[in-house]
C-alpha cells in the first residue's frame, strides 16, 4: 500500500518520539541533527507531541554553569498508560504501565485447562477483577497489547493454540466490547525476539538464531538484519525435523508413537515429551509440567546421576538441530530462552561442546547467549505498543494534524 504524506507525518512523529526515549533528555537542536529534519519541522513535531502529552519539557542545569538552564525534551510518564496481557498455558498476567514502561499495577490469574474452552470469558472476568484494584478508566489508556504463549490466526484476532492445546478464543472481538483503544494481538515468541532486536542485548546484531523451548519449540533466524521466514508469524517450523537415535532414551521418550513420529524434534525435547523421562527416572508426586521441569533442574543442580542422561538427551537433540542451522547460515550467535536456563551452565557447556565437535565450519565461534528479559517481562508485550508508536501507526487515532 502506498505511503501518503499524511502517513509520513505520523512516521516523523514516531521517529522523534523514539529518539527522545532513547536519549532520555535531549535538545531540539540535537534532535534535528540526529533525525535530519529541519529545525522548523522539528519545532512543529515536538510541539505536537507536547500538546498531546507524549513528551514534556525539562530543564537541565550543570552545577558549574551560570545563566538560564538548558531546556530538553523527555518522554512524559504522567498522562498516557497502556495495558498488557500475557496469556500462558497456566497463567494470565495483567499489567498497567505508564508510557515510559514503568509498572503501575500487576495481577496474576491462574489458568487451568478447564478454562480453555471459555478462555475469553475468563480473561474478561479477570480484567473486571483487575479494575477493582486500580481504576483503569481514569488512566487514559493508549492501547492494549495481548501476548500469547501459543499461536494466533492470520487475522491476528483469535487465539488458536495455547501451549500444545488447540483452542478457539476470539479475544480481540471480546476485548473490543470492553475497550475502545487499539488492541494488538501477537505471539509471545515473536514479541520476544522483536524486543531483543529493537531494545535488548542484540540491538546491533544482524545474524542471530532465536530459540525458545518449553511446551513447544519456536525458532527464527535473523540473517543480514532480516528475518529469514517472513510469514505472518515469523517462525521457522522445525517440529518435524528428524533426530538421530542418540541413546535408549530416544525410544523411551516416545514409546507410544510410530517410527516416523518418534524421532521428530517436538517429540524428543518439548516439555510434554520430557515429562515421561522425568517421571520414570526422577519419581515425584508433582502435578504440573512447570513443577516437574523445576524438579528436574533441581536434580541436575544436586548432581543426581539419574538426571544426567536426561540432560544429555536434551543437549544432544538441541545441538544436532542447531548444528544443521549453523552449517547452513554460518550464524555465530544463538539466543536461547527457556525455563531450563535455571541449569544454564551445564546446559550451555554441553551444547557448546557438541556444536564444536560436529560443525562443518570449524572456524566459527558459536556464542550462546541468554535473553535480557525474563519470559514474563512486561517489556515483551510492551514492544508491540512501542513499535506502533515508533512507526506512527498508533499515533493516527490519537493525534490530529
Coordinates of C-alpha atoms in Angstrom, one line a residue:
X1 CA 0.0 0.0 0.0
X2 CA 1.3 3.4 -1.0
X3 CA 2.5 5.7 1.8
X4 CA 0.9 9.1 1.8
X5 CA 2.3 12.4 3.0
X6 CA -0.3 12.1 5.8
X7 CA 1.3 8.8 6.9
X8 CA 4.8 10.3 6.8
X9 CA 3.7 12.9 9.3
X10 CA 3.0 10.2 11.8
X11 CA 6.2 8.3 10.9
X12 CA 8.1 11.5 11.6
X13 CA 6.4 11.9 15.0
X14 CA 7.3 8.3 15.8
X15 CA 10.9 8.9 14.8
X16 CA 11.2 12.0 17.1
X17 CA 9.5 10.1 20.0
X18 CA 11.9 7.2 19.7
X19 CA 14.9 9.5 19.7
X20 CA 13.7 11.3 22.8
X21 CA 13.0 7.9 24.5
X22 CA 16.4 6.7 23.5
X23 CA 18.4 9.6 24.9
X24 CA 16.0 10.3 27.9
X25 CA 16.7 14.1 27.8
X26 CA 17.7 15.8 24.5
X27 CA 17.5 19.3 23.0
X28 CA 15.6 20.2 19.9
X29 CA 18.9 21.1 18.2
X30 CA 20.3 17.7 18.8
X31 CA 17.1 16.1 17.7
X32 CA 17.2 17.9 14.4
X33 CA 20.8 16.8 13.8
X34 CA 20.1 13.2 14.6
X35 CA 16.8 12.9 12.6
X36 CA 17.8 15.0 9.7
X37 CA 14.6 17.1 10.0
X38 CA 14.8 20.9 9.5
X39 CA 14.7 22.9 12.7
X40 CA 11.4 24.5 11.8
X41 CA 9.9 21.0 11.2
X42 CA 11.3 19.8 14.5
X43 CA 9.6 22.7 16.3
X44 CA 6.2 21.6 14.8
X45 CA 6.8 17.9 15.5
X46 CA 7.9 18.4 19.2
X47 CA 5.0 20.9 19.8
X48 CA 2.5 18.3 18.5
X49 CA 3.9 15.6 20.8
X50 CA 3.9 18.1 23.8
X51 CA 0.3 19.2 23.1
X52 CA -0.8 15.5 23.0
X53 CA 1.2 14.8 26.3
X54 CA 3.6 12.2 24.8
X55 CA 6.6 14.3 25.7
X56 CA 7.4 17.2 28.0
X57 CA 10.0 19.9 28.5
X58 CA 12.5 19.5 31.3
X59 CA 15.3 21.8 32.4
X60 CA 18.9 20.6 33.0
X61 CA 21.5 22.7 34.8
X62 CA 25.1 21.7 35.2
X63 CA 26.3 22.9 38.6
X64 CA 29.4 24.9 37.4
X65 CA 27.4 26.8 34.8
X66 CA 25.6 30.0 35.2
X67 CA 22.8 31.6 33.4
X68 CA 19.5 30.2 32.1
X69 CA 19.1 26.4 32.4
X70 CA 19.1 24.4 29.2
X71 CA 15.7 23.0 28.1
X72 CA 15.5 19.4 27.0
X73 CA 12.7 17.0 26.0
X74 CA 11.8 13.8 27.7
X75 CA 9.1 11.2 27.5
X76 CA 6.1 12.1 29.6
X77 CA 5.2 9.4 32.2
X78 CA 2.2 11.2 33.6
X79 CA -0.7 11.1 31.2
X80 CA -0.8 8.0 28.8
X81 CA -0.9 4.4 30.1
X82 CA -1.2 1.1 28.4
X83 CA -2.4 -2.4 29.4
X84 CA -0.5 -5.6 28.8
X85 CA -2.0 -9.1 28.9
X86 CA 0.4 -12.1 28.8
X87 CA -1.5 -15.4 28.3
X88 CA 0.4 -18.6 29.1
X89 CA -0.7 -22.2 29.5
X90 CA -1.1 -21.8 33.2
X91 CA -1.3 -18.1 34.0
X92 CA -2.7 -14.8 32.8
X93 CA -0.7 -11.7 33.8
X94 CA -2.3 -8.3 33.6
X95 CA -0.1 -5.2 33.9
X96 CA -0.8 -1.5 33.7
X97 CA 2.2 0.6 32.7
X98 CA 2.8 4.3 32.1
X99 CA 4.2 5.4 28.7
X100 CA 7.8 5.2 30.0
X101 CA 7.3 1.5 30.7
X102 CA 7.1 1.8 34.5
X103 CA 4.9 -0.8 36.1
X104 CA 1.9 0.7 37.8
X105 CA -0.1 -2.5 38.7
X106 CA 0.4 -6.2 38.2
X107 CA -2.0 -9.1 38.9
X108 CA -1.6 -12.8 38.0
X109 CA -4.6 -15.1 37.5
X110 CA -4.1 -18.9 37.3
X111 CA -5.4 -20.7 34.2
X112 CA -6.4 -24.3 34.3
X113 CA -7.3 -26.5 31.3
X114 CA -11.0 -26.2 32.4
X115 CA -10.8 -22.5 31.4
X116 CA -9.5 -23.2 27.9
X117 CA -13.0 -23.8 26.4
X118 CA -14.2 -20.3 27.6
X119 CA -10.9 -18.5 27.8
X120 CA -12.3 -15.2 26.6
X121 CA -14.9 -15.2 29.4
X122 CA -12.2 -15.9 31.9
X123 CA -9.9 -13.1 30.6
X124 CA -12.8 -10.6 30.8
X125 CA -13.7 -11.6 34.3
X126 CA -10.1 -11.3 35.3
X127 CA -9.9 -7.9 33.8
X128 CA -13.0 -6.9 35.8
X129 CA -11.2 -8.0 39.0
X130 CA -8.1 -6.1 37.9
X131 CA -10.3 -3.0 37.5
X132 CA -11.3 -3.3 41.2
X133 CA -7.6 -3.0 42.1
X134 CA -7.0 0.1 40.1
X135 CA -9.4 2.4 38.1
X136 CA -8.4 1.7 34.5
X137 CA -10.8 4.2 33.1
X138 CA -9.0 7.1 34.9
X139 CA -5.6 6.1 33.4
X140 CA -6.0 7.5 29.9
X141 CA -5.4 4.1 28.2
X142 CA -3.4 4.5 24.9
X143 CA -3.5 0.8 23.7
X144 CA -3.8 -2.8 24.8
X145 CA -1.2 -5.4 24.0
X146 CA -2.1 -9.1 24.2
X147 CA 0.8 -11.6 24.1
X148 CA 0.1 -15.3 23.7
X149 CA 2.4 -18.1 24.6
X150 CA 1.0 -20.1 21.7
X151 CA -0.4 -19.4 18.3
X152 CA -2.9 -16.9 16.8
X153 CA -4.7 -16.9 13.4
X154 CA -3.7 -14.9 10.3
X155 CA -6.1 -12.1 11.1
X156 CA -4.5 -11.5 14.5
X157 CA -7.8 -11.6 16.2
X158 CA -8.2 -15.2 17.5
X159 CA -6.0 -17.4 19.8
X160 CA -5.8 -20.8 18.1
X161 CA -3.3 -22.6 20.4
X162 CA -2.1 -22.3 23.9
X163 CA 1.0 -24.4 24.5
X164 CA 0.1 -27.6 22.7
X165 CA -3.7 -27.2 23.2
X166 CA -5.8 -26.2 20.2
X167 CA -8.4 -23.6 21.3
X168 CA -10.7 -21.0 19.7
X169 CA -10.6 -17.7 21.6
X170 CA -11.8 -14.6 19.7
X171 CA -10.1 -12.4 22.3
X172 CA -9.8 -9.2 20.2
X173 CA -13.5 -9.1 19.5
X174 CA -14.3 -9.8 23.1
X175 CA -12.0 -7.1 24.4
X176 CA -13.4 -4.7 21.9
X177 CA -16.8 -4.9 23.7
X178 CA -15.0 -3.5 26.8
X179 CA -12.3 -1.2 25.4
X180 CA -12.3 1.4 22.6
X181 CA -8.5 1.6 22.4
X182 CA -6.4 -0.3 19.8
X183 CA -6.0 -4.0 20.7
X184 CA -2.8 -5.6 19.4
X185 CA -2.7 -9.5 19.5
X186 CA 0.7 -11.1 18.9
X187 CA 2.5 -14.3 19.7
X188 CA 4.9 -14.1 22.6
X189 CA 7.8 -15.6 20.8
X190 CA 7.5 -13.0 18.0
X191 CA 7.4 -10.2 20.6
X192 CA 10.3 -11.6 22.5
X193 CA 12.8 -11.6 19.6
X194 CA 11.5 -8.2 18.4
X195 CA 12.2 -6.8 21.9
X196 CA 15.7 -8.3 21.9
X197 CA 16.3 -6.9 18.4
X198 CA 14.9 -3.5 18.9
X199 CA 15.6 -2.7 22.6
X200 CA 17.6 -5.6 24.1
X201 CA 21.1 -7.0 24.0
X202 CA 21.0 -7.9 20.3
X203 CA 20.2 -4.5 19.1
X204 CA 23.4 -4.3 16.9
X205 CA 23.4 -7.9 15.8
X206 CA 22.3 -8.9 12.2
X207 CA 22.8 -12.7 12.3
X208 CA 21.1 -14.5 15.2
X209 CA 19.3 -17.8 15.8
X210 CA 16.4 -17.2 18.3
X211 CA 15.3 -20.4 20.1
X212 CA 12.6 -20.7 22.6
X213 CA 12.0 -24.1 24.3
X214 CA 9.1 -25.0 26.6
X215 CA 5.9 -26.7 25.7
X216 CA 6.8 -26.1 22.1
X217 CA 9.9 -25.4 20.0
X218 CA 9.9 -21.9 18.5
X219 CA 12.7 -20.8 16.2
X220 CA 13.5 -17.9 14.0
X221 CA 16.7 -16.8 12.1
X222 CA 17.8 -13.2 11.7
X223 CA 20.1 -13.1 8.6
X224 CA 21.8 -9.9 7.5
X225 CA 19.3 -7.9 9.6
X226 CA 16.2 -9.5 8.0
X227 CA 14.0 -12.3 9.2
X228 CA 14.6 -15.4 7.1
X229 CA 11.0 -16.6 7.5
X230 CA 8.7 -13.8 6.5
X231 CA 5.2 -15.2 7.1
X232 CA 2.7 -13.5 9.4
X233 CA 4.1 -15.4 12.4
X234 CA 7.8 -15.0 11.6
X235 CA 8.7 -18.5 12.7
X236 CA 10.5 -21.5 11.2
X237 CA 8.9 -24.9 11.6
X238 CA 11.3 -27.4 13.0
X239 CA 8.9 -29.6 14.9
X240 CA 9.2 -32.4 12.4
X241 CA 12.9 -32.4 11.9
X242 CA 14.1 -36.0 12.3
X243 CA 16.7 -36.6 15.1
X244 CA 19.1 -39.4 15.2
X245 CA 18.7 -42.1 17.9
X246 CA 21.3 -40.8 20.4
X247 CA 20.6 -43.3 23.2
X248 CA 17.9 -45.6 24.5
X249 CA 16.1 -42.5 25.8
X250 CA 15.3 -41.5 22.2
X251 CA 13.0 -44.6 22.1
X252 CA 11.7 -44.4 25.7
X253 CA 10.6 -40.8 25.4
X254 CA 8.1 -41.6 22.6
X255 CA 7.2 -45.2 23.2
X256 CA 3.6 -44.7 22.0
X257 CA 4.5 -43.2 18.7
X258 CA 5.2 -44.8 15.3
X259 CA 8.7 -44.9 13.8
X260 CA 8.0 -41.7 11.7
X261 CA 6.9 -39.5 14.6
X262 CA 9.1 -40.9 17.3
X263 CA 12.3 -39.1 16.3
X264 CA 10.7 -35.8 15.4
X265 CA 12.3 -32.9 17.4
X266 CA 9.0 -31.9 19.0
X267 CA 8.6 -35.4 20.4
X268 CA 12.1 -35.5 21.8
X269 CA 12.7 -32.2 23.6
X270 CA 9.5 -30.3 24.3
X271 CA 8.4 -30.3 27.9
X272 CA 5.3 -32.6 27.5
X273 CA 7.7 -35.1 25.9
X274 CA 10.3 -34.8 28.6
X275 CA 7.8 -35.4 31.4
X276 CA 7.7 -39.1 30.7
X277 CA 11.5 -39.4 31.2
X278 CA 11.4 -37.2 34.4
X279 CA 8.6 -39.3 35.9
X280 CA 10.4 -42.5 35.1
X281 CA 13.9 -41.7 36.3
X282 CA 13.2 -39.0 38.8
X283 CA 9.9 -40.2 40.6
X284 CA 7.8 -37.4 42.0
X285 CA 4.3 -36.5 43.1
X286 CA 4.1 -33.2 41.2
X287 CA 1.1 -32.4 39.0
X288 CA 2.1 -29.6 36.7
X289 CA 4.6 -29.5 33.8
X290 CA 6.3 -26.4 35.3
X291 CA 6.8 -28.1 38.6
X292 CA 8.2 -31.2 37.0
X293 CA 10.7 -29.2 34.9
X294 CA 11.8 -27.3 38.0
X295 CA 12.2 -30.6 39.8
X296 CA 14.4 -31.9 37.0
X297 CA 16.5 -28.7 37.1
X298 CA 16.9 -29.1 40.9
X299 CA 18.1 -32.7 40.5
X300 CA 20.7 -31.6 37.9
X301 CA 21.9 -28.9 40.4
X302 CA 22.2 -31.6 43.1
X303 CA 24.2 -33.7 40.6
X304 CA 21.7 -36.6 40.7
X305 CA 23.2 -39.3 38.4
X306 CA 19.7 -40.2 37.1
X307 CA 19.2 -36.6 35.9
X308 CA 22.4 -36.6 33.8
X309 CA 21.2 -38.9 31.0
X310 CA 18.1 -36.7 30.5
X311 CA 20.3 -33.6 30.3
X312 CA 22.5 -35.4 27.7
X313 CA 19.4 -36.3 25.7
X314 CA 18.2 -32.7 25.6
X315 CA 21.6 -31.3 24.6
X316 CA 22.2 -34.0 22.0
X317 CA 19.0 -33.1 20.2
X318 CA 19.3 -29.3 20.5
X319 CA 23.0 -29.4 19.4
X320 CA 22.1 -31.5 16.4
X321 CA 19.3 -29.2 15.3
X322 CA 21.4 -26.1 15.9
X323 CA 24.4 -27.7 14.1
X324 CA 22.3 -28.0 10.9
X325 CA 21.2 -24.4 11.0
X326 CA 24.6 -23.0 11.8
X327 CA 26.2 -25.1 9.0
X328 CA 23.6 -23.6 6.6
X329 CA 23.6 -20.0 7.7
X330 CA 27.0 -19.6 9.3
X331 CA 25.3 -17.8 12.3
X332 CA 27.7 -17.3 15.2
X333 CA 25.2 -16.1 17.8
X334 CA 22.4 -18.2 19.3
X335 CA 19.9 -16.8 21.9
X336 CA 18.1 -19.3 24.0
X337 CA 15.1 -18.7 26.2
X338 CA 13.6 -21.5 28.3
X339 CA 12.9 -22.4 31.9
X340 CA 15.8 -24.8 31.5
X341 CA 18.1 -21.8 31.8
X342 CA 17.9 -22.4 35.6
X343 CA 20.7 -25.0 34.7
X344 CA 22.3 -22.7 32.2
X345 CA 26.0 -23.7 33.0
X346 CA 25.8 -27.4 32.3
X347 CA 23.2 -26.9 29.5
X348 CA 25.3 -24.4 27.6
X349 CA 28.6 -26.3 28.2
X350 CA 27.2 -29.5 26.7
X351 CA 25.6 -27.7 23.7
X352 CA 28.7 -25.7 23.0
X353 CA 31.0 -28.8 23.2
X354 CA 28.7 -30.8 20.9
X355 CA 28.4 -28.0 18.4
X356 CA 32.2 -27.5 18.3
X357 CA 32.7 -31.2 17.7
X358 CA 30.2 -31.6 14.9
X359 CA 30.3 -28.3 13.0
X360 CA 31.4 -28.5 9.4
X361 CA 32.7 -24.9 9.6
X362 CA 35.5 -25.3 12.1
X363 CA 36.4 -21.6 12.0
X364 CA 33.1 -20.5 13.5
X365 CA 33.0 -19.5 17.2
X366 CA 29.4 -20.0 18.4
X367 CA 28.3 -17.6 21.1
X368 CA 25.4 -19.0 23.2
X369 CA 23.6 -16.1 25.0
X370 CA 20.5 -15.7 27.2
X371 CA 17.7 -13.2 26.9
X372 CA 18.0 -9.8 28.5
X373 CA 14.3 -10.1 29.5
X374 CA 12.6 -12.6 31.8
X375 CA 10.0 -14.6 29.9
X376 CA 7.2 -12.8 31.8
X377 CA 8.8 -9.4 31.5
X378 CA 6.3 -6.6 30.7
X379 CA 8.8 -5.3 28.1
X380 CA 7.9 -8.2 25.8
X381 CA 4.2 -7.3 25.3
X382 CA 5.1 -3.6 25.6
X383 CA 7.2 -3.8 22.4
X384 CA 4.1 -4.1 20.3
X385 CA 2.9 -0.8 21.5
X386 CA 6.3 0.9 21.4
X387 CA 6.9 -0.2 17.8
X388 CA 3.4 1.1 16.9
X389 CA 4.4 4.5 18.3
X390 CA 7.8 4.4 16.6
X391 CA 6.2 3.6 13.2
X392 CA 3.5 6.2 13.8
X393 CA 0.6 3.7 13.2
X394 CA -0.7 4.0 16.8
X395 CA -0.5 7.8 16.7
X396 CA -3.1 8.2 14.0
X397 CA -6.1 7.6 16.2
X398 CA -4.8 9.9 18.9
X399 CA -3.1 12.9 17.3
X400 CA -4.8 15.1 14.7
X401 CA -2.8 17.4 12.4

